[in-house]
Each structure stands twice: as C-alpha cells, then as structure tokens.
Short mmCIF file of N, CA, C and O in Angstrom, two decimals:
data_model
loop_
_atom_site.label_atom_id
_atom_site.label_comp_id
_atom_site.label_asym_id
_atom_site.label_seq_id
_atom_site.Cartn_x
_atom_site.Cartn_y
_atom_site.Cartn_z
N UNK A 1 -64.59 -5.94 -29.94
CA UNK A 1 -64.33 -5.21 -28.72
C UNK A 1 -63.08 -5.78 -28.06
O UNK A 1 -63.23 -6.93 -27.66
N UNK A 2 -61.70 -5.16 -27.83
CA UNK A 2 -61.04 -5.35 -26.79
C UNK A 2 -60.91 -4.65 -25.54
O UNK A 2 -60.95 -3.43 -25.41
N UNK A 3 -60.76 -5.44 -24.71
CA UNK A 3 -60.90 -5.34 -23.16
C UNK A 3 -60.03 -6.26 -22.34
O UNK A 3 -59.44 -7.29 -22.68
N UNK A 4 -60.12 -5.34 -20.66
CA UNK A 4 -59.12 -6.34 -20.40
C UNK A 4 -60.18 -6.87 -19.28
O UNK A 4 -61.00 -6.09 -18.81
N UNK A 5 -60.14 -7.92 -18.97
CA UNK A 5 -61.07 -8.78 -18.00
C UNK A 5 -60.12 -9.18 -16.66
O UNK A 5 -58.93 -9.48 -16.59
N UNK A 6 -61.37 -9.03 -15.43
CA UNK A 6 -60.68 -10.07 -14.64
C UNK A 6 -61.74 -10.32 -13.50
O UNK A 6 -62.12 -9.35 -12.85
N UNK A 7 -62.23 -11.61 -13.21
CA UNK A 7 -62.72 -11.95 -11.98
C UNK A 7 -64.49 -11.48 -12.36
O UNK A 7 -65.31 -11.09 -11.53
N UNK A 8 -64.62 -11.58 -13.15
CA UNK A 8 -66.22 -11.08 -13.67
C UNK A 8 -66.35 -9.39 -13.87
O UNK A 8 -67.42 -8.77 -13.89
N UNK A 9 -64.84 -8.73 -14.03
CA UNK A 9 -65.59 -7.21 -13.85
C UNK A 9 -64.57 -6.68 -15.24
O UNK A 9 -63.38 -6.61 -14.92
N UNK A 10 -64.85 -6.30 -16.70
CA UNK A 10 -64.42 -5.71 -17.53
C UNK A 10 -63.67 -4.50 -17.41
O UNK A 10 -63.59 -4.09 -16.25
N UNK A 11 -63.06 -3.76 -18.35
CA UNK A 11 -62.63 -2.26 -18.71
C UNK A 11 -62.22 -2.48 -20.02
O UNK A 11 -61.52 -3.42 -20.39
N UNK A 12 -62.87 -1.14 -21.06
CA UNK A 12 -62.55 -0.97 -21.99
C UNK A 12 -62.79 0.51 -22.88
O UNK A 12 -63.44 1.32 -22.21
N UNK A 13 -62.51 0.87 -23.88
CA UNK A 13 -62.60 1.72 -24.12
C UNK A 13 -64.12 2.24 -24.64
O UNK A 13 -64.46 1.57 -25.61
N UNK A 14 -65.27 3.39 -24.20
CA UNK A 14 -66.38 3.15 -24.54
C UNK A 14 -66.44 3.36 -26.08
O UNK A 14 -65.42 3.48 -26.76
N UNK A 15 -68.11 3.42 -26.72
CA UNK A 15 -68.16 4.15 -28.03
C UNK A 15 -67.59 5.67 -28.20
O UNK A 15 -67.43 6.20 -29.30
N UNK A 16 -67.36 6.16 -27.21
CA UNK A 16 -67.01 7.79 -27.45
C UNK A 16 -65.47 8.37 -26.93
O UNK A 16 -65.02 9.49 -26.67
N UNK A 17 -64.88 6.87 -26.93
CA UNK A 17 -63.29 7.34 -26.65
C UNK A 17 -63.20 6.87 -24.74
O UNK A 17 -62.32 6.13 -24.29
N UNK A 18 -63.88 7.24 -24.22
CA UNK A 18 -63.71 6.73 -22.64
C UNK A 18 -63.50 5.91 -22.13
O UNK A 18 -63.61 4.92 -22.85
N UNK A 19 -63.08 5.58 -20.66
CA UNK A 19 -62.88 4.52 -20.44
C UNK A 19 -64.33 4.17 -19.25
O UNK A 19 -64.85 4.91 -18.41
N UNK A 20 -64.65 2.69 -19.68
CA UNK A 20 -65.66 2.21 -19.07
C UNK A 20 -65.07 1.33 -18.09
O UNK A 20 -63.84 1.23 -18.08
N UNK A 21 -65.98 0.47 -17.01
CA UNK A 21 -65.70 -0.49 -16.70
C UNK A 21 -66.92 -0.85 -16.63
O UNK A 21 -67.91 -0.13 -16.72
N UNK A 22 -66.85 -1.95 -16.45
CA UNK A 22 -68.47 -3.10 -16.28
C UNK A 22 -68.02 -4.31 -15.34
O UNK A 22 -66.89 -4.77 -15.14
N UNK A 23 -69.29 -4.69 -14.81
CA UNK A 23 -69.27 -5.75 -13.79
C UNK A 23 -70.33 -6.30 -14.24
O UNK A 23 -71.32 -5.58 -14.37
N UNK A 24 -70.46 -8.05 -14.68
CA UNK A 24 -71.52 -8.94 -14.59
C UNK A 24 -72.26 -9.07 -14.25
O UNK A 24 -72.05 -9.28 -13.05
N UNK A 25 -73.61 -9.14 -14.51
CA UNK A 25 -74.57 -8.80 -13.14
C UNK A 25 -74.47 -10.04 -12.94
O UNK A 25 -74.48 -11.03 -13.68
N UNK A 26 -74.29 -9.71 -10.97
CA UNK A 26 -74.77 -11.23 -10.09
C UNK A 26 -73.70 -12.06 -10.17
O UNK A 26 -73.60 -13.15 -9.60
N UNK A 27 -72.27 -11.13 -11.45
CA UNK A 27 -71.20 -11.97 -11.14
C UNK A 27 -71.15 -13.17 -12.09
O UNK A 27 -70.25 -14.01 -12.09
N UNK A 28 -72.40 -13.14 -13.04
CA UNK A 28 -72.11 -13.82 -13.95
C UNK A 28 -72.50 -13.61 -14.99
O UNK A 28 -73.63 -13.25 -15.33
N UNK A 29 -70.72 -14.00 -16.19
CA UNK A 29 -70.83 -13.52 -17.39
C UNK A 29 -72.16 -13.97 -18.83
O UNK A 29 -72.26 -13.55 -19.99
N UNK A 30 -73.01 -14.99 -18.01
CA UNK A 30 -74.18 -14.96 -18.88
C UNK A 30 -75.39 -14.22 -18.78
O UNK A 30 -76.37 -14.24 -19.53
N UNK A 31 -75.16 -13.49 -17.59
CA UNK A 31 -76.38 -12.21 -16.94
C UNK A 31 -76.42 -10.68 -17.97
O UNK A 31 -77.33 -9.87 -18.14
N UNK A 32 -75.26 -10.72 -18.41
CA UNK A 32 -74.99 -9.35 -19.14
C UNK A 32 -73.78 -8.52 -18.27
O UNK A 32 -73.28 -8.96 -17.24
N UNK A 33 -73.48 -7.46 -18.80
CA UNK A 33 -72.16 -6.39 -18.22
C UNK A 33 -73.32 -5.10 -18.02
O UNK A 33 -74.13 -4.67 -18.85
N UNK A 34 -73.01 -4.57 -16.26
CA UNK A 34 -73.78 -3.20 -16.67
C UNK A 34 -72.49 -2.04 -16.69
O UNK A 34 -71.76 -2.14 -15.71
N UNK A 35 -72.10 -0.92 -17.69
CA UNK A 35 -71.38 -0.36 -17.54
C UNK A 35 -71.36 0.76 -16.59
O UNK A 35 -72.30 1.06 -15.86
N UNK A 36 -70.03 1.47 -16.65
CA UNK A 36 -69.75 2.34 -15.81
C UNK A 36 -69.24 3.39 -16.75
O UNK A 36 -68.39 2.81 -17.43
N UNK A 37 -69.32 4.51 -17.10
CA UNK A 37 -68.58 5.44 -18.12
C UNK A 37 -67.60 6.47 -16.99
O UNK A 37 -68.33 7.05 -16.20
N UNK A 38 -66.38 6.72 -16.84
CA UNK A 38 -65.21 6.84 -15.75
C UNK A 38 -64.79 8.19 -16.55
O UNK A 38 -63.94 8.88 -15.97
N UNK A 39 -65.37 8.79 -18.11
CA UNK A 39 -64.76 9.88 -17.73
C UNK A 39 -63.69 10.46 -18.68
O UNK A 39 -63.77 11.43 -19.43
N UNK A 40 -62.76 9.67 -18.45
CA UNK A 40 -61.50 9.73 -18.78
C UNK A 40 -61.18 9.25 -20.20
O UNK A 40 -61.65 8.16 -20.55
N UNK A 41 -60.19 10.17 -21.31
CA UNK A 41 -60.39 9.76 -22.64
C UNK A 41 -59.38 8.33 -22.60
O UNK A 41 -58.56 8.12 -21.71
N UNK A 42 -59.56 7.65 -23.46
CA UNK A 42 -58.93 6.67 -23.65
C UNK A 42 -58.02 6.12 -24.86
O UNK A 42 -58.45 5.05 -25.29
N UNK A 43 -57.05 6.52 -25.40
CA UNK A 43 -57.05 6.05 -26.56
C UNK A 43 -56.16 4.77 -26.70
O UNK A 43 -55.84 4.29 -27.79
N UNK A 44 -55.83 4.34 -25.62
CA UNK A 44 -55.60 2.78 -25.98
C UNK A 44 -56.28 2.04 -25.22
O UNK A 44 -56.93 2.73 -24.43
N UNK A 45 -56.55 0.23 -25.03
CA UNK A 45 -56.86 -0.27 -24.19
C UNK A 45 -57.17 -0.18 -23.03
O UNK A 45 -56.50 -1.17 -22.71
N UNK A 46 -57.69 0.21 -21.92
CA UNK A 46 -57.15 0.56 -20.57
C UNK A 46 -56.99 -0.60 -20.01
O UNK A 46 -57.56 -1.57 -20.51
N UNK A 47 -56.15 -0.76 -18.79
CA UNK A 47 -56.08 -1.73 -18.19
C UNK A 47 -56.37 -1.52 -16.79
O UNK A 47 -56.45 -0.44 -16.21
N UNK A 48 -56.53 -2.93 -16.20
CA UNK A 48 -57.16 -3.07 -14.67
C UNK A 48 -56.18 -3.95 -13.87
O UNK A 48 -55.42 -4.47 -14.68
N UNK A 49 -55.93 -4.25 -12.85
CA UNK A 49 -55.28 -4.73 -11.89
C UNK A 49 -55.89 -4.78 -10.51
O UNK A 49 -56.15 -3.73 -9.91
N UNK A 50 -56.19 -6.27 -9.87
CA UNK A 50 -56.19 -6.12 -8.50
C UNK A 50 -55.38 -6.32 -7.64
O UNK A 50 -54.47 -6.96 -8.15
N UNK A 51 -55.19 -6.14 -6.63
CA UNK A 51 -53.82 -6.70 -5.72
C UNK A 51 -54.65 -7.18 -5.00
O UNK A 51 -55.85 -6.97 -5.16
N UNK A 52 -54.08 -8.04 -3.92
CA UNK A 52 -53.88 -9.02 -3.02
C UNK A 52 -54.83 -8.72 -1.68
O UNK A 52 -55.01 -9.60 -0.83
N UNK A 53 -55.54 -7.10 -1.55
CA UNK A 53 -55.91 -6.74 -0.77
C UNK A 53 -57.69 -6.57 -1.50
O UNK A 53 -58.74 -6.42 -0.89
N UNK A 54 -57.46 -6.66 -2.81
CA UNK A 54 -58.67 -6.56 -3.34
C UNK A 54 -58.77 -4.99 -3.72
O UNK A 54 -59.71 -4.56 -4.39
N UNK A 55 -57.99 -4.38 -3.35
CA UNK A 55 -58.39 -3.02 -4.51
C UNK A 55 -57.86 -2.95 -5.85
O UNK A 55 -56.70 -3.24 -6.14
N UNK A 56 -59.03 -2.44 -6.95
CA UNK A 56 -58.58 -2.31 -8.02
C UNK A 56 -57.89 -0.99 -8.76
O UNK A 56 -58.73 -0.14 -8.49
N UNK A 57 -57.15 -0.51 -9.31
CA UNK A 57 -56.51 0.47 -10.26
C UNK A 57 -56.55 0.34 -11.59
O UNK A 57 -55.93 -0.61 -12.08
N UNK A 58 -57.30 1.24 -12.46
CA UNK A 58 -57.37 1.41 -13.95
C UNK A 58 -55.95 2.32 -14.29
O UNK A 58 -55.49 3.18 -13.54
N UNK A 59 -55.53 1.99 -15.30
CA UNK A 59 -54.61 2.69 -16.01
C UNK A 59 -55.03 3.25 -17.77
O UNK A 59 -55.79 2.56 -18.45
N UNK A 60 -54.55 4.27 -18.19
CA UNK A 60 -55.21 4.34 -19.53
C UNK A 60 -54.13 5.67 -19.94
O UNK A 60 -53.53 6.52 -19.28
N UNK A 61 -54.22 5.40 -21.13
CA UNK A 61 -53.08 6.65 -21.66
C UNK A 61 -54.41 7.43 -22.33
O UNK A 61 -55.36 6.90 -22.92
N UNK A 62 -54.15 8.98 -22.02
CA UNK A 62 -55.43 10.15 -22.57
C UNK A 62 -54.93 10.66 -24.02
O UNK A 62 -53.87 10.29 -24.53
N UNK A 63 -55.71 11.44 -24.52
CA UNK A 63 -55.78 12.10 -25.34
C UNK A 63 -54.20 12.68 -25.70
O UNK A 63 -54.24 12.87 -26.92
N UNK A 64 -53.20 12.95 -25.34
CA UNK A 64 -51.83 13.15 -25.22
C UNK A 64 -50.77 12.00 -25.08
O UNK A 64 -49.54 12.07 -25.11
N UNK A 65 -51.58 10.94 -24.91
CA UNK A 65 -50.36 9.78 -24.90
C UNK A 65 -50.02 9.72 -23.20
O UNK A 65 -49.37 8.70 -23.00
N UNK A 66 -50.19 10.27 -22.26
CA UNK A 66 -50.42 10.62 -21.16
C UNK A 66 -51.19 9.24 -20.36
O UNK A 66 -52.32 8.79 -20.54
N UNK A 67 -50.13 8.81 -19.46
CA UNK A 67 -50.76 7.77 -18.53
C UNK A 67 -51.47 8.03 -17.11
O UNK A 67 -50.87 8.69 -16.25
N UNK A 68 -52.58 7.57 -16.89
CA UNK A 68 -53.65 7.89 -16.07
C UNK A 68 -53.66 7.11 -15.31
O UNK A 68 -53.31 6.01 -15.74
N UNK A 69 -54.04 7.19 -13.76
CA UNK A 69 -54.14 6.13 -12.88
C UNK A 69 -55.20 6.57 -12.26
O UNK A 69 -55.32 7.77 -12.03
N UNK A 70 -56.69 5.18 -11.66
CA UNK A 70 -57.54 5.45 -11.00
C UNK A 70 -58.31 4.75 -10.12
O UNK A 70 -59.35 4.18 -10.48
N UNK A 71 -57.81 4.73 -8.76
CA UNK A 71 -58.36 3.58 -7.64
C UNK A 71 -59.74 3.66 -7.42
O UNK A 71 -60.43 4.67 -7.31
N UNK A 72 -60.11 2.35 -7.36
CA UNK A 72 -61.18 2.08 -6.73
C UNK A 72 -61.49 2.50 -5.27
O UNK A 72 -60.74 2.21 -4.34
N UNK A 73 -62.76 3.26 -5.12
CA UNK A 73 -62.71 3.70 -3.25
C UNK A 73 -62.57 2.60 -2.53
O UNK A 73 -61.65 2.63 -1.72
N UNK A 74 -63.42 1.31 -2.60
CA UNK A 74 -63.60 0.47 -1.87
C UNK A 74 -63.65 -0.67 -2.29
O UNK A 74 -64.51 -0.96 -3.12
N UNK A 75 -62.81 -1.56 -1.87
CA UNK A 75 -61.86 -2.95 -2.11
C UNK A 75 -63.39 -4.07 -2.02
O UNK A 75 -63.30 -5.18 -2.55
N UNK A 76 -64.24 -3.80 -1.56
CA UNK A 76 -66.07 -4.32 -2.13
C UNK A 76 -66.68 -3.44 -2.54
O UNK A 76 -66.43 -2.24 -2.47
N UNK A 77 -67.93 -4.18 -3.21
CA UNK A 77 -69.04 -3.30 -3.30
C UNK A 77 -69.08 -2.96 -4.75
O UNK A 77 -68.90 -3.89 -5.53
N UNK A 78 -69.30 -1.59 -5.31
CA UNK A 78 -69.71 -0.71 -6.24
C UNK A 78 -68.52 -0.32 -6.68
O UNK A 78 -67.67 -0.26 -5.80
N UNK A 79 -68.03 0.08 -8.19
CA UNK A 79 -67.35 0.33 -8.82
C UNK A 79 -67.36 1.81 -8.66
O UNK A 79 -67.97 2.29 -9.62
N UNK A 80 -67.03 2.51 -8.03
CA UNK A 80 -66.93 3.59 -7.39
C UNK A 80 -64.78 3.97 -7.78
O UNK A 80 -63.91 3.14 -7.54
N UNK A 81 -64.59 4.93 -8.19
CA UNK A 81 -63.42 5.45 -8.48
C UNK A 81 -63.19 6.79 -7.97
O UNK A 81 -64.10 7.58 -7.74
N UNK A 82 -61.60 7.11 -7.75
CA UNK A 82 -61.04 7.96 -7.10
C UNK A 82 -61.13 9.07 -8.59
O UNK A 82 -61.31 8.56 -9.69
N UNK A 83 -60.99 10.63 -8.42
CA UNK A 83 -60.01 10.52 -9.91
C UNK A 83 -58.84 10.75 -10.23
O UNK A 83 -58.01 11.33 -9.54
N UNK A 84 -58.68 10.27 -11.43
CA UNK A 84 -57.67 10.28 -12.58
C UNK A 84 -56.57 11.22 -11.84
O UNK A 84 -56.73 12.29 -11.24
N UNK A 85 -55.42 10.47 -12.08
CA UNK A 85 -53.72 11.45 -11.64
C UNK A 85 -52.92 10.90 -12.90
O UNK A 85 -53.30 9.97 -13.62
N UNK A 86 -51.97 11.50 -13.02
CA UNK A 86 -51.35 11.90 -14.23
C UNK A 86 -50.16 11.36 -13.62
O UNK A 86 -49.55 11.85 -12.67
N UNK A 87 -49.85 10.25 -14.30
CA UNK A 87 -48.40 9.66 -13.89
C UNK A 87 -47.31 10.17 -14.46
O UNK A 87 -46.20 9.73 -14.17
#
C-alpha cells in the first residue's frame, strides 16, 4: 500500500480506484485506521497537506490525468470534505 501520511491521519488510493482517507483511532497508529471513501477516482497517489491553521486539502489526479482539489470543512473534528474542483 502507498500512501501519504501525516500527524496520525492517512490518504490513499482505495481497492476500487478512489481516494480514501483514514484517521487512527484515538490517534493512535496501533488502534487501527477507520476509513473514509471521498468519492473521487484516483489514479495516482493522492496527496494531503496541512497548513499552519490546521486545515487540510487532498489533491489527486482523476480518471483523465486531471488534478483535483478537496478541503476539509473543519480545521477539527471529523474528516468531513468540501467537493472536488478541477484545477
């Protein structure tokens, strides 16, 4: 499996082409990952980024080679996402 990690919360591409993300339960990586399925096709890696304010953004190129961008609603809490815009 590649993925990109950061701060206890995964993203990667699921079994069916999508992009997932997962968070540790409890925040820790020996609890298990529960996923999130986001939707969106994936056919490379996706990647994650937080900034400085604590919100996160997925990026992922779709089915077309096509780069995707997708914020997190809320900088805590639940992995909750905006959707997908077409950069």
């Amino acid at each position: 499996m590649i993925c990109s990690e950061e701060d206890g919360k995964e993203v990667r591409s699921g079994p069916d082409g999508a992009c997932v993300v997962g968070a540790h339960a409890q925040g820790r990586p020996d609890a298990g990952v529960w996923w999130n399925d986001l939707g969106a096709p994936s056919r490379l890696v996706p990647a994650m980024v937080r900034d400085r304010t604590g919100g996160v953004t997925l990026a992922t190129a779709g089915e077309e080679g096509r780069l995707s961008v997708a914020n997190r609603l809320s900088p805590t809490g639940a992995f909750h996402f905006g959707a997908w815009n077409a950069v």
